[in-house]
XYZ file of N, CA, C and O in Angstrom:
496
model
N -8.439 243.090 42.090
C -8.140 243.914 43.059
C -6.976 243.565 43.985
O -6.856 242.494 44.308
N -6.210 244.474 44.364
C -5.022 244.185 45.294
C -5.676 243.810 46.795
O -6.565 243.991 47.172
N -4.729 242.779 47.149
C -4.916 242.400 48.532
C -4.957 243.507 49.637
O -4.443 244.543 49.424
N -5.935 243.401 50.634
C -5.962 244.459 51.591
C -6.636 245.687 51.253
O -6.433 246.739 51.846
N -7.353 245.763 50.053
C -8.087 246.949 49.582
C -9.223 246.994 50.465
O -10.143 246.160 50.495
N -9.654 248.241 51.050
C -10.881 248.571 51.762
C -11.927 248.704 50.730
O -11.886 249.608 49.812
N -13.027 247.813 50.484
C -14.122 247.988 49.623
C -14.956 249.098 49.947
O -15.399 249.883 49.163
N -15.109 249.340 51.260
C -15.721 250.506 51.778
C -14.771 251.079 52.780
O -14.167 250.378 53.447
N -14.955 252.555 53.059
C -14.205 253.089 54.090
C -14.403 252.380 55.412
O -15.417 252.155 55.795
N -13.267 252.250 56.186
C -13.550 251.758 57.640
C -14.152 252.608 58.572
O -14.092 253.886 58.334
N -15.141 252.108 59.229
C -15.879 252.854 60.166
C -15.368 252.598 61.576
O -15.227 251.528 61.981
N -15.457 253.736 62.344
C -15.128 253.586 63.748
C -13.525 253.464 64.031
O -12.847 253.179 63.139
N -13.313 253.638 65.204
C -11.871 253.520 65.675
C -11.737 252.994 67.009
O -12.328 253.462 68.122
N -10.878 252.018 67.315
C -10.706 251.313 68.609
C -9.326 250.663 68.756
O -8.464 250.954 67.874
N -9.315 249.689 69.526
C -8.107 248.822 69.764
C -8.174 247.453 69.281
O -7.244 246.762 69.678
N -9.199 247.092 68.593
C -9.476 245.645 68.304
C -8.741 245.338 66.981
O -8.423 246.145 66.169
N -8.186 244.021 66.743
C -7.598 243.566 65.732
C -8.142 242.287 65.263
O -8.399 241.478 66.059
N -8.251 242.280 63.774
C -8.826 240.891 63.274
C -7.784 240.544 62.165
O -7.702 241.288 61.057
N -7.126 239.458 62.271
C -6.195 238.953 61.255
C -7.139 237.809 60.485
O -7.642 236.916 60.857
N -7.128 237.902 59.196
C -7.889 236.960 58.251
C -6.936 236.319 57.369
O -6.136 237.039 56.537
N -6.916 234.992 57.449
C -6.040 234.215 56.362
C -7.136 233.531 55.468
O -7.964 232.671 55.821
N -6.767 233.835 54.315
C -7.593 233.147 53.152
C -6.749 232.076 52.388
O -5.983 232.340 51.501
N -6.974 230.811 53.004
C -6.165 229.703 52.330
C -7.038 229.001 51.183
O -6.727 227.885 50.828
N -7.907 229.745 50.641
C -8.725 229.203 49.591
C -8.139 229.456 48.136
O -7.316 230.527 47.979
N -8.527 228.586 47.094
C -7.919 228.944 45.783
C -8.679 230.282 45.159
O -8.413 230.695 44.167
N -9.716 230.895 45.843
C -10.531 231.938 45.330
C -10.325 232.984 46.036
O -10.070 232.980 47.375
N -10.447 234.269 45.558
C -10.362 235.571 46.331
C -11.666 235.577 47.403
O -12.524 235.075 47.046
N -11.546 236.667 48.456
C -12.700 236.774 49.284
C -12.873 238.236 49.514
O -11.955 238.991 49.378
N -14.118 238.459 49.842
C -14.465 239.765 50.480
C -14.989 239.590 51.860
O -15.969 238.745 52.095
N -14.433 240.306 52.876
C -14.654 239.898 54.197
C -15.348 241.101 54.710
O -14.892 242.266 54.721
N -16.410 240.921 55.556
C -17.305 241.892 56.234
C -17.191 241.747 57.620
O -17.624 240.650 58.227
N -17.046 242.835 58.566
C -17.130 242.729 59.982
C -18.412 243.657 60.323
O -18.398 244.880 59.821
N -19.597 242.993 60.590
C -20.689 243.766 60.835
C -21.011 243.943 62.198
O -21.228 242.907 63.010
N -21.564 245.178 62.719
C -21.814 245.334 64.028
C -23.334 244.678 64.186
O -24.249 245.060 63.429
N -23.429 243.722 65.220
C -24.608 243.121 65.413
C -25.866 243.993 65.757
O -26.810 243.739 65.459
N -25.571 244.971 66.591
C -26.696 245.768 67.150
C -27.151 246.791 66.192
O -28.266 246.796 65.748
N -26.239 247.465 65.378
C -26.534 248.605 64.544
C -26.820 248.085 63.066
O -27.372 248.669 62.305
N -26.153 246.935 62.838
C -26.238 246.443 61.394
C -25.290 247.173 60.447
O -25.114 246.826 59.229
N -24.378 248.018 61.127
C -23.420 248.780 60.236
C -22.229 247.906 59.991
O -21.767 247.134 60.679
N -21.774 248.060 58.755
C -20.589 247.251 58.316
C -19.314 248.211 58.797
O -19.120 249.444 58.205
N -18.618 247.522 59.674
C -17.372 248.410 60.131
C -16.269 248.185 59.330
O -15.434 249.075 59.142
N -16.014 247.099 58.818
C -15.088 246.883 57.821
C -15.478 245.966 56.647
O -16.180 245.097 56.916
N -14.844 246.256 55.454
C -15.210 245.540 54.216
C -13.876 245.513 53.462
O -13.591 246.438 52.876
N -13.109 244.382 53.501
C -11.939 244.121 52.838
C -11.750 243.178 51.840
O -12.411 241.999 52.135
N -10.955 243.351 50.705
C -10.610 242.383 49.914
C -9.364 241.425 50.304
O -8.331 242.015 50.704
N -9.497 240.216 50.208
C -8.392 239.168 50.509
C -8.267 238.271 49.416
O -9.139 237.355 48.997
N -7.002 238.464 48.832
C -6.714 237.585 47.608
C -6.568 236.155 48.058
O -6.117 235.745 49.208
N -6.616 235.214 47.133
C -6.359 233.818 47.406
C -5.063 233.504 48.014
O -4.127 234.186 47.634
N -5.031 232.633 48.961
C -3.881 232.276 49.712
C -3.074 233.469 50.191
O -1.772 233.420 50.299
N -3.780 234.572 50.726
C -3.068 235.675 51.267
C -3.765 236.025 52.468
O -4.808 235.319 53.025
N -3.220 237.119 53.321
C -3.960 237.425 54.558
C -3.955 238.940 54.598
O -3.091 239.680 54.020
N -4.868 239.341 55.578
C -4.897 240.815 55.785
C -5.073 240.954 57.406
O -5.535 240.045 58.147
N -4.697 242.018 57.856
C -4.874 242.387 59.104
C -5.671 243.780 59.453
O -5.105 244.789 58.902
N -6.688 243.647 59.961
C -7.557 244.740 60.087
C -7.494 245.281 61.541
O -7.641 244.543 62.513
N -6.905 246.444 61.574
C -6.685 247.166 63.012
C -7.453 248.299 63.311
O -8.171 248.936 62.519
N -7.519 248.678 64.683
C -8.454 249.826 64.837
C -9.831 249.632 64.952
O -10.605 250.458 64.797
N -10.283 248.375 65.217
C -11.599 248.089 65.335
C -12.252 248.569 66.550
O -11.846 248.423 67.610
N -13.356 249.310 66.337
C -14.131 249.853 67.528
C -14.656 248.847 68.523
O -14.912 247.739 68.022
N -15.120 249.215 69.725
C -15.897 248.259 70.636
C -17.175 247.907 69.938
O -17.945 248.769 69.434
N -17.511 246.535 69.764
C -18.629 246.066 69.261
C -18.816 244.551 69.421
O -17.879 243.989 69.872
N -19.916 244.176 69.173
C -20.213 242.622 69.049
C -20.533 242.471 67.658
O -21.492 243.118 67.182
N -19.604 241.730 67.008
C -19.740 241.813 65.559
C -19.941 240.288 65.102
O -19.583 239.352 65.575
N -20.433 240.280 63.710
C -20.598 239.150 62.842
C -19.589 239.186 61.911
O -19.432 240.314 61.128
N -18.824 237.991 61.610
C -18.010 237.928 60.527
C -18.634 237.294 59.323
O -18.980 236.151 59.419
N -18.563 237.893 58.215
C -19.200 237.298 57.020
C -18.151 237.421 55.820
O -17.147 238.409 55.799
N -18.195 236.482 54.939
C -17.482 236.534 53.903
C -17.844 235.929 52.532
O -18.832 235.101 52.734
N -17.440 236.338 51.612
C -17.885 235.779 50.101
C -16.567 235.428 49.363
O -15.691 236.060 49.518
N -16.690 234.283 48.728
C -15.659 233.912 47.868
C -16.122 234.002 46.302
O -17.428 233.678 46.119
N -15.311 233.861 45.378
C -15.639 233.833 44.047
C -14.436 234.415 43.155
O -13.260 234.533 43.583
N -15.055 234.884 41.719
C -14.083 235.392 40.978
C -14.791 236.562 40.348
O -16.042 236.549 40.260
N -13.895 237.225 39.424
C -14.551 238.219 38.613
C -15.077 239.570 39.500
O -16.445 239.635 39.305
N -14.435 239.962 40.302
C -14.790 241.113 41.195
C -15.340 242.160 40.437
O -14.590 242.863 39.523
N -16.581 242.683 40.812
C -17.114 243.878 40.177
C -17.309 245.024 41.339
O -18.053 245.000 42.247
N -16.364 246.129 41.303
C -16.140 246.991 42.171
C -17.582 247.870 42.350
O -17.857 248.140 43.373
N -18.085 248.113 41.186
C -19.347 248.964 41.247
C -20.399 248.315 42.041
O -21.218 248.973 42.815
N -20.584 246.954 41.876
C -21.604 246.263 42.641
C -21.146 245.789 43.863
O -21.911 244.947 44.553
N -19.964 245.753 44.148
C -19.058 245.187 45.428
C -19.523 243.710 45.469
O -20.019 243.374 46.664
N -19.291 242.914 44.540
C -19.632 241.482 44.564
C -18.777 240.861 43.550
O -18.294 241.278 42.506
N -18.660 239.483 43.833
C -18.203 238.652 42.675
C -19.250 238.259 41.715
O -20.297 238.195 42.096
N -18.884 238.056 40.579
C -19.848 237.781 39.485
C -19.856 236.430 39.033
O -20.719 235.839 38.326
N -18.846 235.559 39.558
C -18.711 234.119 39.175
C -18.307 233.305 40.228
O -17.548 233.686 41.254
N -18.959 232.033 40.509
C -18.382 231.129 41.316
C -18.643 231.662 42.771
O -17.713 231.452 43.664
N -19.673 232.363 42.967
C -19.863 232.959 44.308
C -20.374 232.067 45.506
O -21.191 231.135 45.139
N -19.920 232.253 46.563
C -20.373 231.540 47.779
C -20.371 232.693 48.939
O -19.542 233.432 48.873
N -21.392 232.423 49.843
C -21.444 233.400 51.110
C -21.418 232.563 52.296
O -22.358 231.576 52.382
N -20.749 233.204 53.263
C -20.690 232.405 54.559
C -20.668 233.455 55.723
O -20.523 234.680 55.627
N -20.989 232.684 56.977
C -20.964 233.553 58.200
C -20.399 232.659 59.277
O -20.651 231.527 59.315
N -19.457 233.301 59.933
C -18.924 232.597 61.189
C -20.027 232.493 62.239
O -20.648 233.483 62.528
N -20.114 231.330 62.977
C -21.019 231.196 64.077
C -20.728 231.992 65.271
O -21.652 232.555 65.970
N -19.518 231.792 65.744
C -19.444 232.571 67.091
C -19.378 234.181 66.694
O -18.714 234.605 65.677
N -19.910 234.983 67.620
C -19.764 236.375 67.524
C -18.372 236.890 68.166
O -17.782 236.221 68.771
N -17.868 237.894 67.543
C -16.575 238.594 67.984
C -16.798 239.742 68.858
O -17.547 240.675 68.348
N -16.135 239.686 69.973
C -16.451 240.821 70.888
C -15.167 241.672 71.040
O -14.118 241.107 71.421
N -15.291 242.874 70.602
C -14.237 243.785 70.723
C -14.470 244.634 71.734
O -15.540 245.490 71.917
N -13.395 244.873 72.638
C -13.631 245.873 73.752
C -12.413 246.567 74.021
O -11.270 246.305 73.627
N -12.571 247.851 74.531
C -11.418 248.814 74.744
C -10.453 248.394 75.945
O -9.407 248.512 75.859
N -11.225 247.948 77.020
C -10.494 247.692 78.156
C -9.508 246.587 78.109
O -8.399 246.672 78.559
N -9.967 245.554 77.387
C -9.190 244.517 76.974
C -9.138 244.275 75.467
O -9.866 243.514 74.966
N -8.134 244.829 74.977
C -8.144 244.828 73.398
C -8.060 243.352 72.851
O -7.436 242.582 73.451
N -8.862 243.196 72.015
C -9.186 241.702 71.376
C -8.381 241.553 70.088
O -8.458 242.487 69.332
N -7.624 240.428 70.112
C -6.935 240.150 68.641
C -7.443 238.780 68.331
O -7.255 237.629 69.019
N -8.221 238.587 67.070
C -8.798 237.502 66.577
C -8.114 237.179 65.420
O -7.534 238.038 64.740
N -8.077 235.788 65.040
C -7.481 235.122 63.803
C -8.744 234.460 63.315
O -9.103 233.498 63.906
N -9.016 234.863 61.946
C -10.080 233.868 61.377
C -9.249 233.199 60.067
O -8.906 233.979 59.341
N -9.662 232.069 59.891
C -9.179 231.387 58.642
C -10.439 231.101 57.943
O -11.450 230.455 58.431
N -10.363 231.292 56.582
C -11.425 231.088 55.618
C -11.365 229.809 54.997
O -11.854 229.558 53.914
N -10.749 228.831 55.836
C -10.692 227.390 55.261
C -10.674 226.560 56.500
O -10.410 226.846 57.517
N -10.985 225.277 56.402
C -11.037 224.364 57.372
C -9.702 224.013 57.814
O -8.846 223.711 56.982
N -9.630 223.886 59.054
C -8.377 223.559 59.879
C -8.545 222.416 60.866
O -9.594 222.711 61.531
N -7.695 221.603 61.135
C -8.173 220.581 61.942
C -8.086 221.071 63.311
O -8.854 220.477 64.320
N -7.412 222.186 63.794
C -7.395 222.701 65.004
C -8.199 223.917 65.119
O -8.254 224.582 66.209
N -9.098 224.074 64.148
C -9.998 225.247 64.202
C -11.035 225.105 65.236
O -11.560 223.986 65.660
N -11.610 226.269 65.724
C -12.579 226.205 66.889
C -13.884 227.005 66.373
O -14.707 227.255 67.365
N -14.008 227.497 65.250
C -15.292 228.113 64.792
C -16.004 227.403 63.455
O -15.264 226.881 62.751
N -17.094 227.574 63.694
C -18.047 227.027 62.511
C -18.436 228.132 61.706
O -18.743 229.205 62.080
N -18.709 227.666 60.523
C -19.239 228.688 59.525
C -20.570 227.959 58.977
O -20.728 226.719 58.830
N -21.326 228.921 58.501
C -22.496 228.327 57.740
C -22.714 229.101 56.422
O -22.309 230.195 56.486
N -23.333 228.424 55.366
C -23.567 229.073 54.104
C -24.782 230.152 54.428
O -25.707 229.735 55.254
N -24.741 231.208 53.759
C -25.827 232.289 53.768
C -26.045 232.773 52.426
O -25.418 232.401 51.456
N -27.304 233.406 52.288
C -27.732 233.834 51.073
C -26.812 235.238 50.755
O -26.453 235.784 51.524
N -26.952 235.538 49.379
C -26.327 236.771 49.083
C -26.973 237.887 49.683
O -26.456 238.987 50.128
N -28.238 237.927 49.989
C -29.106 238.847 50.527
C -28.634 239.164 51.988
O -28.735 240.114 52.378
N -28.333 238.015 52.608
C -27.773 238.208 53.945
C -26.380 238.532 54.328
O -25.916 238.788 55.337
N -25.600 238.700 53.033
C -24.318 239.128 53.081
C -24.045 240.473 53.152
O -23.599 241.184 53.831
């Protein structure tokens, strides 16, 4: 699948921005989920060693989740091989009054300030 493909249509409109850097050797599917409603606001495909920028994110308190793997199945919206699922620990706060621009790296960095934890596919 091409980099920066929306797996599902973007939901909502606002002034928030999230840049995602995938420094892994595997492709990733990245979800931005509204913590209150549980609605997936963005679900984007990020190729290995590439990046995407999601713009127009509406006001929300969001959870950033991602899956890595290979052999993407678009009908099931999941990887079928070598899958792993993660969630960032800090919540992301997008507000209109003070537009937020976040950068998330899907790999460990010495200067990184966010933790991730493994989650089940069911929780993805």
